[in-house]
Coordinates of N, CA and C in Angstrom, one line a residue:
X270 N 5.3 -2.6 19.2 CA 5.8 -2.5 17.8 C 6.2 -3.9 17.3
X271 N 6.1 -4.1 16.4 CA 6.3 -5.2 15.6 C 7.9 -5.4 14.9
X272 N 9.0 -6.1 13.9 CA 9.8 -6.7 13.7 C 9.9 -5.7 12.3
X273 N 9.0 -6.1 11.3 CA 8.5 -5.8 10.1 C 9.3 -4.1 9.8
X274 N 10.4 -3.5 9.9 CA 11.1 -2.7 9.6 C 13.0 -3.1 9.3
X275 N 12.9 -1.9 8.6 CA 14.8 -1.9 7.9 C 14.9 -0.5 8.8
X276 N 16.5 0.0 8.0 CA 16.5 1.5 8.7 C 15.8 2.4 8.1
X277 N 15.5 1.8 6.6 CA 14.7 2.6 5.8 C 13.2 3.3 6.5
X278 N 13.0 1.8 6.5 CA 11.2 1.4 7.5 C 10.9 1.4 8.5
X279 N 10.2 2.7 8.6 CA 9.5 2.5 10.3 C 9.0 0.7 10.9
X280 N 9.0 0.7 12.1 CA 8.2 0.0 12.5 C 6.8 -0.3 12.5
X281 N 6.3 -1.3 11.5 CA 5.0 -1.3 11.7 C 3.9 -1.4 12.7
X282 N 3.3 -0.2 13.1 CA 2.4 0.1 14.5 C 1.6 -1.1 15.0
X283 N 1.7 -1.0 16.2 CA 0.7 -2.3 16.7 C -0.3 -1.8 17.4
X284 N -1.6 -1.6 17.6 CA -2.5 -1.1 19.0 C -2.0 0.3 18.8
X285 N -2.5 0.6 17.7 CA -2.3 2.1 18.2 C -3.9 2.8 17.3
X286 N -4.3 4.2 17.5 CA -5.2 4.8 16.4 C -5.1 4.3 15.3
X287 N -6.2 4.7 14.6 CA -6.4 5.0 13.5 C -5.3 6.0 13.0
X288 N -5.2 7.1 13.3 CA -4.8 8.1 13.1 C -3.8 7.6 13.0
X289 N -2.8 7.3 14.1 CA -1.8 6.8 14.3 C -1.0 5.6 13.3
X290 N -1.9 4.8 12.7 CA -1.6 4.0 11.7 C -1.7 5.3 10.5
X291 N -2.3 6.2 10.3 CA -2.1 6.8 9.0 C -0.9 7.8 8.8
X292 N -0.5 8.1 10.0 CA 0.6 9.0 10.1 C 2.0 8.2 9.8
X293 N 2.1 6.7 10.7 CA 2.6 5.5 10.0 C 2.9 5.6 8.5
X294 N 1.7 5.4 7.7 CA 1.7 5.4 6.5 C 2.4 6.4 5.9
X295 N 2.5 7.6 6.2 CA 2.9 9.1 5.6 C 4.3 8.8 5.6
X296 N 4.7 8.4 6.7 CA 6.2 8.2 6.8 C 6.9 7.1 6.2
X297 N 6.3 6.2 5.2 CA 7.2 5.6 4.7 C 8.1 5.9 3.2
X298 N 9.2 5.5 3.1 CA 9.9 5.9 2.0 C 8.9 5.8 0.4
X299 N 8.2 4.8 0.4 CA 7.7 5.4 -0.9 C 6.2 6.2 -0.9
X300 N 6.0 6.2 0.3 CA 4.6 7.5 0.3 C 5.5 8.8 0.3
X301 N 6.2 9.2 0.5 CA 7.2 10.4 0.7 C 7.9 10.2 -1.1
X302 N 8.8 9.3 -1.4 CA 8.9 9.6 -2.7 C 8.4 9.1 -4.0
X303 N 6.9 8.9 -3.9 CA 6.1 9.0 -4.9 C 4.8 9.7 -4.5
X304 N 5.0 10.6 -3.4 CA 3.3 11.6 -3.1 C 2.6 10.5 -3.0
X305 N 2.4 9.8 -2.3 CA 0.9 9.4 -1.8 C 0.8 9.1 -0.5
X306 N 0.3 9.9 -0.4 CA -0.5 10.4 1.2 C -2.1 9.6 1.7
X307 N -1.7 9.0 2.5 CA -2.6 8.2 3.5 C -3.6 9.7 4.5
X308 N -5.1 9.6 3.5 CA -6.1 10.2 4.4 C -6.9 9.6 5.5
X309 N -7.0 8.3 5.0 CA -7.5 7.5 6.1 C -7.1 6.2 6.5
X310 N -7.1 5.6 7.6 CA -6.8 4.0 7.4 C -7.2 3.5 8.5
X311 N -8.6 2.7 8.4 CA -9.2 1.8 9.1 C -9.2 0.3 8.6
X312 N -9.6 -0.4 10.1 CA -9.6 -1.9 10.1 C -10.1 -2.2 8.7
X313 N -9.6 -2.3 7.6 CA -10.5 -3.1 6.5 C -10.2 -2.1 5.3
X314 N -9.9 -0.8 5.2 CA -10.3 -0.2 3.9 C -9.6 1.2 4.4
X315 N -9.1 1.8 2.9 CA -7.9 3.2 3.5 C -8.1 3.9 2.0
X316 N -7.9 5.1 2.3 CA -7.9 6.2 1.4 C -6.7 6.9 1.4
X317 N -6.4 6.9 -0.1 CA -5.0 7.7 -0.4 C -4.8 8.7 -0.9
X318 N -4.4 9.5 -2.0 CA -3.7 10.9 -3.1 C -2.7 10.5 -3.2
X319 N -3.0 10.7 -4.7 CA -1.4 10.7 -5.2 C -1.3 11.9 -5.9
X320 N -0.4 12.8 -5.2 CA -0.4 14.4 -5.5 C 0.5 14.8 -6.6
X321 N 1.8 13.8 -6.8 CA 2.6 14.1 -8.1 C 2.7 12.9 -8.6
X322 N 3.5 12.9 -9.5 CA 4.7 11.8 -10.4 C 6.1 12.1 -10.3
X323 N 6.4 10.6 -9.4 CA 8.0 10.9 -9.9 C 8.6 10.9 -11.3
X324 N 7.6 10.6 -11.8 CA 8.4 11.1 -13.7 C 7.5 11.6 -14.1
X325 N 7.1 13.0 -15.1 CA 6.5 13.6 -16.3 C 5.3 13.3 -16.4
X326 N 4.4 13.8 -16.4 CA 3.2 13.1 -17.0 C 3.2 12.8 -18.5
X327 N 2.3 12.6 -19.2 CA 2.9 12.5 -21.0 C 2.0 13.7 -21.0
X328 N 2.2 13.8 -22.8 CA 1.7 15.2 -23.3 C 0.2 15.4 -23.3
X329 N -0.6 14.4 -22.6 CA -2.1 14.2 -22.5 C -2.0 14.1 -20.6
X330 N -1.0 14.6 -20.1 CA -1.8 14.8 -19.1 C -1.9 14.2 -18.2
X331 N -1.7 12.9 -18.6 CA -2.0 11.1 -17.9 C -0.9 10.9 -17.2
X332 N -0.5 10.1 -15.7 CA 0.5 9.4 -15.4 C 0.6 8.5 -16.1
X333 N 1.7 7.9 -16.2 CA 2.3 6.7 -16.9 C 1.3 5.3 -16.3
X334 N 1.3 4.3 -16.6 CA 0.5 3.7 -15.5 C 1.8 2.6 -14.9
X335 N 2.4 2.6 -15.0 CA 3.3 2.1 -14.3 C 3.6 3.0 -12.8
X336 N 3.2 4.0 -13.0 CA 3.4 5.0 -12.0 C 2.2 4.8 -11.0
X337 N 0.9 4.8 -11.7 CA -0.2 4.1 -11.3 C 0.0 2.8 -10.4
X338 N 0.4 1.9 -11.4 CA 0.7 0.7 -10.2 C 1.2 0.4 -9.2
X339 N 2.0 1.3 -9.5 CA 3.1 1.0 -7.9 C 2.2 2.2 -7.0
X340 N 1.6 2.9 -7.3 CA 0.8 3.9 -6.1 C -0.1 2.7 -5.5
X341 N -0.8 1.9 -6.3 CA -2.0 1.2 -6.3 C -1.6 -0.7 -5.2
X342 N -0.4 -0.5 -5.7 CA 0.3 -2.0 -4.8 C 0.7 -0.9 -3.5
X343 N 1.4 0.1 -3.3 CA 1.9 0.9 -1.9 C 0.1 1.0 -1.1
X344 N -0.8 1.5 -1.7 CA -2.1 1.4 -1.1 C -2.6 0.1 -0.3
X345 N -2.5 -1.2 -1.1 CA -3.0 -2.4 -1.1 C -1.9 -2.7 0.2
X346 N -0.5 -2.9 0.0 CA 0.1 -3.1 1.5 C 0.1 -2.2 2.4
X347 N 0.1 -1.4 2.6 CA -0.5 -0.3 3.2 C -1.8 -1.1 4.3
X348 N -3.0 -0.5 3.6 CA -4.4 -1.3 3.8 C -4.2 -2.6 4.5
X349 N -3.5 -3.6 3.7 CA -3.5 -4.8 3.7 C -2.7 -5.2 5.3
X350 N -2.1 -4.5 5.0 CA -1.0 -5.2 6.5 C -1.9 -4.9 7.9
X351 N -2.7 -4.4 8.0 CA -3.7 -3.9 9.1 C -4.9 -5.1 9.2
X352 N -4.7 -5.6 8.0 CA -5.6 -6.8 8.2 C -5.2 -8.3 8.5
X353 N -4.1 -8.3 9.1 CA -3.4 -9.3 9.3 C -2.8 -9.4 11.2
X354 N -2.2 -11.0 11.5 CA -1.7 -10.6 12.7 C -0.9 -10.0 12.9
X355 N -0.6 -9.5 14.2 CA 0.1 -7.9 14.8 C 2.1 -8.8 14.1
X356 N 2.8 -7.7 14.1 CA 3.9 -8.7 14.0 C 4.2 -9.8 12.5
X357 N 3.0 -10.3 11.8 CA 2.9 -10.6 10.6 C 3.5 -9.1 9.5
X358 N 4.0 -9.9 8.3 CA 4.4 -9.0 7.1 C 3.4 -9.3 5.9
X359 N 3.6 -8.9 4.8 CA 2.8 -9.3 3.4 C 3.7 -8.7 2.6
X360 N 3.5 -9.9 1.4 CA 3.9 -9.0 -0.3 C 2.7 -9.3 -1.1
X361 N 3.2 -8.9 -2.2 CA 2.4 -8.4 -3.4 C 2.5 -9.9 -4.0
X362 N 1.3 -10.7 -3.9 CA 1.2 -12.3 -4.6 C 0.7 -12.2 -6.4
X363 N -0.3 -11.2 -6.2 CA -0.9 -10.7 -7.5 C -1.5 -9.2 -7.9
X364 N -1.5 -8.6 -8.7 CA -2.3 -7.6 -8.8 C -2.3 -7.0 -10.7
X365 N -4.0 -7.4 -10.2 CA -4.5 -6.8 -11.7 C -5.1 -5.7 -11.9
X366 N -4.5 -4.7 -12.8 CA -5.2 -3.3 -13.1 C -6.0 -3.3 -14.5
X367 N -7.3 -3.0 -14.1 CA -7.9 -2.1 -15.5 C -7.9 -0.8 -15.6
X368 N -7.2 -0.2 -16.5 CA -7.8 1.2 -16.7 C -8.5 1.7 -17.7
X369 N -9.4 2.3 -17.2 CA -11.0 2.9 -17.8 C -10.8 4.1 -18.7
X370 N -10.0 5.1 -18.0 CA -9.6 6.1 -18.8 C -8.4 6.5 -18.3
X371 N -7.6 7.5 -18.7 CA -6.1 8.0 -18.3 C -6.4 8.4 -17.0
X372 N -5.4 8.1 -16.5 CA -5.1 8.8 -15.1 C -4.5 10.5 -14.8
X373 N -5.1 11.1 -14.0 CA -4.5 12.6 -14.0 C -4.2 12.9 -12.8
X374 N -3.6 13.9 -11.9 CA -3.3 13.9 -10.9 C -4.3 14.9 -10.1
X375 N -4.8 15.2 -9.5 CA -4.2 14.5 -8.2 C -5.2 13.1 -8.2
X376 N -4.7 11.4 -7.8 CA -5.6 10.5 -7.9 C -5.8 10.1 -7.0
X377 N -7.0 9.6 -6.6 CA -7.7 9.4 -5.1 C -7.7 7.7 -5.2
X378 N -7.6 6.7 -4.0 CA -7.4 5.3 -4.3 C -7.8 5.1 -3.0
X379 N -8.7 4.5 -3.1 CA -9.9 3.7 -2.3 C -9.8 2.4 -2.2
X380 N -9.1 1.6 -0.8 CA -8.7 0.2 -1.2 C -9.9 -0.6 -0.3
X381 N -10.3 -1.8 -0.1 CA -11.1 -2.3 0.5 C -10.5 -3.4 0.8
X382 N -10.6 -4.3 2.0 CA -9.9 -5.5 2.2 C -11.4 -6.3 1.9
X383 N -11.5 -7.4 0.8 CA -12.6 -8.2 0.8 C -12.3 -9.7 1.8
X384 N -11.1 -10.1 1.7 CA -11.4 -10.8 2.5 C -9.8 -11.3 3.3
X385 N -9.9 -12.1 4.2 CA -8.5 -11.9 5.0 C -7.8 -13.5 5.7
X386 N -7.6 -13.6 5.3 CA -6.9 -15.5 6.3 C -5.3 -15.1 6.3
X387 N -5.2 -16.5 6.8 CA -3.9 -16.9 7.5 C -3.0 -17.1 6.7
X388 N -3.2 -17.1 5.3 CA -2.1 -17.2 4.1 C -1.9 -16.0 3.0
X389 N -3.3 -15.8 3.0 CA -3.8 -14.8 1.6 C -4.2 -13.6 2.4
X390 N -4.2 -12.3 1.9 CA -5.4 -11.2 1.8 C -6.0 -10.6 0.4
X391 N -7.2 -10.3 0.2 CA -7.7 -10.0 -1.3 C -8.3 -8.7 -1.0
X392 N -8.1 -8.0 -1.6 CA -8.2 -6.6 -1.7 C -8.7 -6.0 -2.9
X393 N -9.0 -5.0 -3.2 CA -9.4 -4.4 -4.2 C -9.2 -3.1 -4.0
X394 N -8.8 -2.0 -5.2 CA -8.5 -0.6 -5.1 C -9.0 -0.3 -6.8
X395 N -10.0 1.9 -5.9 CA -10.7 2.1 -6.8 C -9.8 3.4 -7.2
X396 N -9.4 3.8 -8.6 CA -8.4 4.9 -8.9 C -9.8 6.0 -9.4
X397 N -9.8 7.0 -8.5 CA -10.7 8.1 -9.2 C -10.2 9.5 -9.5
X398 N -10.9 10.1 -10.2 CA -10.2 11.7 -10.5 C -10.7 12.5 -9.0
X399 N -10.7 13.6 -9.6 CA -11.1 14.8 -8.0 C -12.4 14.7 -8.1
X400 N -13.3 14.4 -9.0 CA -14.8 14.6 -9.6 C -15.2 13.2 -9.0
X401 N -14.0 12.3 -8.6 CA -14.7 10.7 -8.6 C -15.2 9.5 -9.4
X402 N -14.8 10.3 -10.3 CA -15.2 9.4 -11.8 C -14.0 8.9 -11.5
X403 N -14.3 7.3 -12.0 CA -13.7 6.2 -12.2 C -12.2 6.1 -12.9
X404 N -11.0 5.9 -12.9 CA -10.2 5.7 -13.7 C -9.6 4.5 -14.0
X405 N -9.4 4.0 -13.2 CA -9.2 2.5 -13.4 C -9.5 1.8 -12.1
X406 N -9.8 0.3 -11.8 CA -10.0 -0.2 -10.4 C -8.8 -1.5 -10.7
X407 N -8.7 -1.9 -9.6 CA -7.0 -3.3 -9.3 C -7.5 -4.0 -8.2
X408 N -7.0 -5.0 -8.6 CA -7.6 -6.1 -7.4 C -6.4 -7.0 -7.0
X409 N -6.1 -7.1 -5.9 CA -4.6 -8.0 -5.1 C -4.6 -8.3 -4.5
X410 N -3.8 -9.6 -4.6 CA -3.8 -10.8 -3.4 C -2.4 -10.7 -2.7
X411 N -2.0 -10.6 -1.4 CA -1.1 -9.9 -0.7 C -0.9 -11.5 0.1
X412 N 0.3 -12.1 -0.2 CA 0.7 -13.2 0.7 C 1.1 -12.7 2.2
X413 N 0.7 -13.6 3.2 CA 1.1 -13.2 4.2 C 2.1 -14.1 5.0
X414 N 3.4 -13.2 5.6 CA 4.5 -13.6 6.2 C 4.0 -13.5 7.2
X415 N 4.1 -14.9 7.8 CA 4.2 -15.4 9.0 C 5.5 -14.7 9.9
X416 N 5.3 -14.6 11.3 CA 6.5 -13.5 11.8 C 7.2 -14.1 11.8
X417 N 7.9 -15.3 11.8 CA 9.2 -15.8 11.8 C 9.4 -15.3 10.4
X418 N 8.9 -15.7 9.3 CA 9.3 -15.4 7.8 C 9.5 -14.0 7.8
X419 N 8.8 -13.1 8.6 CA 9.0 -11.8 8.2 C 10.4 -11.1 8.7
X420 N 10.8 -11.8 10.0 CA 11.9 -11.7 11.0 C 12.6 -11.9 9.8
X421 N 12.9 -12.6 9.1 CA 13.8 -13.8 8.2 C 14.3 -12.4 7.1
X422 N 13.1 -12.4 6.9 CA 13.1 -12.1 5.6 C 13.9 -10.1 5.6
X423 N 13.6 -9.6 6.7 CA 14.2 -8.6 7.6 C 15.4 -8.6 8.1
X424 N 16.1 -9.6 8.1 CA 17.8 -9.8 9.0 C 18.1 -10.0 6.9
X425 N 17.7 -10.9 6.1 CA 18.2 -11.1 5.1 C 18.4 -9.5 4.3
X426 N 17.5 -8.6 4.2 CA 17.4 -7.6 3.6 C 18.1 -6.5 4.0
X427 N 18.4 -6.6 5.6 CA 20.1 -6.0 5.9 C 20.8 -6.3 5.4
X428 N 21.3 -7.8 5.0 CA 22.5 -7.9 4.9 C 23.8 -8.0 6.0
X429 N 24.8 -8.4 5.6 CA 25.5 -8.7 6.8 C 26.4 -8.0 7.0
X430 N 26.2 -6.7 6.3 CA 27.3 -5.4 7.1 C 26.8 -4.2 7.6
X431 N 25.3 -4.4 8.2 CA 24.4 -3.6 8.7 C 23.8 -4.1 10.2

Protein backbone atom coordinates (compact mmCIF):
# COMPACT_ATOMS: atom_id res chain seq x y z
CA UNK A 1 0.00 0.00 0.00
CA UNK A 2 1.04 3.26 -0.82
CA UNK A 3 1.27 6.77 1.62
CA UNK A 4 -1.48 8.62 -0.57
CA UNK A 5 -4.33 8.46 2.38
CA UNK A 6 -5.82 10.75 5.43
CA UNK A 7 -8.22 9.10 8.05
CA UNK A 8 -10.81 10.13 5.72
CA UNK A 9 -8.86 8.10 2.71
CA UNK A 10 -8.27 4.71 2.29
CA UNK A 11 -5.04 3.77 1.21
CA UNK A 12 -4.38 3.90 -2.29
CA UNK A 13 -4.11 -0.01 -3.55
CA UNK A 14 -0.86 -1.13 -4.97
CA UNK A 15 -0.64 -4.76 -6.93
CA UNK A 16 -3.76 -5.64 -6.40
CA UNK A 17 -7.09 -6.69 -9.00
CA UNK A 18 -8.84 -5.06 -10.98
CA UNK A 19 -11.58 -5.69 -8.94
CA UNK A 20 -9.83 -4.82 -6.02
CA UNK A 21 -8.94 -1.32 -7.32
CA UNK A 22 -12.78 -0.81 -7.99
CA UNK A 23 -13.91 -1.78 -4.64
CA UNK A 24 -11.09 0.83 -3.59
CA UNK A 25 -12.92 3.25 -5.50
CA UNK A 26 -16.44 2.59 -3.91
CA UNK A 27 -15.03 3.28 -0.60
CA UNK A 28 -14.03 6.66 -0.94
CA UNK A 29 -15.69 9.60 0.84
CA UNK A 30 -16.88 11.24 -2.21
CA UNK A 31 -18.06 8.10 -4.27
CA UNK A 32 -20.20 7.30 -1.09
CA UNK A 33 -21.35 11.00 -0.78
CA UNK A 34 -22.11 12.02 -4.17
CA UNK A 35 -23.36 8.24 -5.69
CA UNK A 36 -20.82 7.43 -7.90
CA UNK A 37 -19.97 4.06 -8.07
CA UNK A 38 -17.01 2.59 -9.82
CA UNK A 39 -18.15 -0.43 -12.37
CA UNK A 40 -15.03 -0.96 -13.65
CA UNK A 41 -11.32 0.07 -13.38
CA UNK A 42 -8.62 -1.02 -15.66
CA UNK A 43 -5.00 -0.06 -16.50
CA UNK A 44 -5.94 2.95 -18.65
CA UNK A 45 -9.85 3.60 -18.66
CA UNK A 46 -12.81 3.13 -15.85
CA UNK A 47 -16.46 3.21 -15.82
CA UNK A 48 -18.69 4.94 -13.37
CA UNK A 49 -22.81 5.93 -12.27
CA UNK A 50 -23.82 8.57 -10.81
CA UNK A 51 -27.08 7.28 -9.22
CA UNK A 52 -28.19 10.62 -7.27
CA UNK A 53 -27.49 14.33 -6.58
CA UNK A 54 -26.41 15.67 -3.52
CA UNK A 55 -28.64 18.64 -4.34
CA UNK A 56 -32.16 18.65 -6.24
CA UNK A 57 -32.17 18.21 -9.72
CA UNK A 58 -33.91 21.47 -11.32
CA UNK A 59 -37.44 21.49 -12.51
CA UNK A 60 -36.21 19.97 -16.02
CA UNK A 61 -34.87 17.10 -14.54
CA UNK A 62 -31.09 18.00 -15.18
CA UNK A 63 -28.30 17.78 -12.50
CA UNK A 64 -26.86 21.03 -11.86
CA UNK A 65 -23.59 20.78 -13.71
CA UNK A 66 -21.51 21.70 -11.10
CA UNK A 67 -22.72 18.52 -9.68
CA UNK A 68 -21.58 17.10 -13.01
CA UNK A 69 -18.19 18.27 -12.62
CA UNK A 70 -17.15 17.24 -9.56
CA UNK A 71 -18.57 13.48 -10.52
CA UNK A 72 -16.46 13.98 -13.84
CA UNK A 73 -12.90 15.24 -11.90
CA UNK A 74 -13.74 12.19 -8.93
CA UNK A 75 -13.85 9.78 -12.24
CA UNK A 76 -10.63 11.30 -13.86
CA UNK A 77 -8.61 10.87 -10.37
CA UNK A 78 -9.96 7.93 -9.81
CA UNK A 79 -8.88 6.37 -13.47
CA UNK A 80 -5.96 8.59 -13.45
CA UNK A 81 -4.06 7.58 -10.30
CA UNK A 82 -3.76 3.90 -11.78
CA UNK A 83 -1.84 5.37 -14.45
CA UNK A 84 0.85 6.60 -12.57
CA UNK A 85 3.77 5.25 -10.20
CA UNK A 86 2.76 2.93 -7.32
CA UNK A 87 3.01 5.40 -4.21
CA UNK A 88 2.74 8.63 -6.60
CA UNK A 89 -0.49 11.12 -5.96
CA UNK A 90 -2.26 13.50 -8.63
CA UNK A 91 -4.57 16.66 -8.70
CA UNK A 92 -6.77 18.20 -10.95
CA UNK A 93 -4.19 20.67 -13.28
CA UNK A 94 -7.14 21.30 -15.78
CA UNK A 95 -10.48 20.22 -16.78
CA UNK A 96 -12.80 21.26 -19.48
CA UNK A 97 -16.47 20.29 -19.77
CA UNK A 98 -18.82 20.60 -22.78
CA UNK A 99 -22.23 19.89 -22.40
CA UNK A 100 -24.30 18.70 -25.30
CA UNK A 101 -27.53 18.30 -23.58
CA UNK A 102 -28.76 18.32 -19.84
CA UNK A 103 -27.67 15.84 -17.78
CA UNK A 104 -30.24 13.20 -16.00
CA UNK A 105 -29.63 10.67 -13.70
CA UNK A 106 -28.65 7.93 -13.54
CA UNK A 107 -25.14 9.16 -15.60
CA UNK A 108 -22.78 6.74 -16.93
CA UNK A 109 -18.91 8.27 -17.33
CA UNK A 110 -16.50 6.62 -19.37
CA UNK A 111 -12.91 7.94 -18.61
CA UNK A 112 -9.90 6.99 -20.85
CA UNK A 113 -6.28 7.74 -19.95
CA UNK A 114 -4.89 9.16 -23.50
CA UNK A 115 -1.75 9.60 -22.44
CA UNK A 116 0.64 9.31 -19.21
CA UNK A 117 4.34 10.76 -18.13
CA UNK A 118 6.20 11.65 -15.27
CA UNK A 119 4.64 15.13 -14.65
CA UNK A 120 1.23 15.23 -16.52
CA UNK A 121 -1.69 12.55 -17.17
CA UNK A 122 -4.46 13.56 -19.93
CA UNK A 123 -7.53 11.93 -19.84
CA UNK A 124 -10.73 12.38 -21.25
CA UNK A 125 -14.42 11.48 -19.88
CA UNK A 126 -17.65 10.61 -21.85
CA UNK A 127 -21.09 11.62 -19.74
CA UNK A 128 -23.93 9.48 -21.31
CA UNK A 129 -27.70 8.85 -20.36
CA UNK A 130 -28.84 4.96 -19.83
CA UNK A 131 -29.63 4.95 -23.75
CA UNK A 132 -25.81 6.16 -24.21
CA UNK A 133 -26.49 9.12 -25.88
CA UNK A 134 -24.05 11.57 -25.38
CA UNK A 135 -24.43 14.35 -22.71
CA UNK A 136 -21.53 16.06 -22.36
CA UNK A 137 -17.66 14.80 -22.78
CA UNK A 138 -14.41 16.66 -20.31
CA UNK A 139 -11.05 16.40 -20.93
CA UNK A 140 -8.15 16.64 -17.80
CA UNK A 141 -4.86 17.09 -17.18
CA UNK A 142 -4.10 15.48 -13.66
CA UNK A 143 -0.57 16.77 -12.31
CA UNK A 144 1.37 14.22 -10.79
CA UNK A 145 2.80 14.15 -7.16
CA UNK A 146 5.89 12.73 -6.98
CA UNK A 147 5.89 10.44 -3.52
CA UNK A 148 7.84 12.71 -1.52
CA UNK A 149 5.32 15.66 -2.57
CA UNK A 150 2.52 13.43 -1.95
CA UNK A 151 4.00 12.17 1.58
CA UNK A 152 4.23 16.16 2.09
CA UNK A 153 1.33 17.09 1.00
CA UNK A 154 -0.39 14.19 3.30
CA UNK A 155 1.42 15.01 6.83
CA UNK A 156 0.39 18.90 5.76
CA UNK A 157 -3.44 18.01 5.32
CA UNK A 158 -3.47 16.34 8.84
CA UNK A 159 -2.38 19.10 10.39
CA UNK A 160 -0.61 19.15 13.58
CA UNK A 161 -3.13 17.84 16.00
CA UNK A 162 -3.85 14.63 14.18
Amino acid sequence: MSVAASEEYPLVPVEVSDEEWCAWANTLPFAIGFDVRCLRLVDGAGEFVAGSSPIPVNPNGAVHGGVVAAAVDHALGVTCVRAVKAGDGIATASLTIDYYQPCELPMRLSVSVRRSGRSVVFAQVRVTDTDGEPRAEASGVMSVRRSREARRALEYSRGPNR
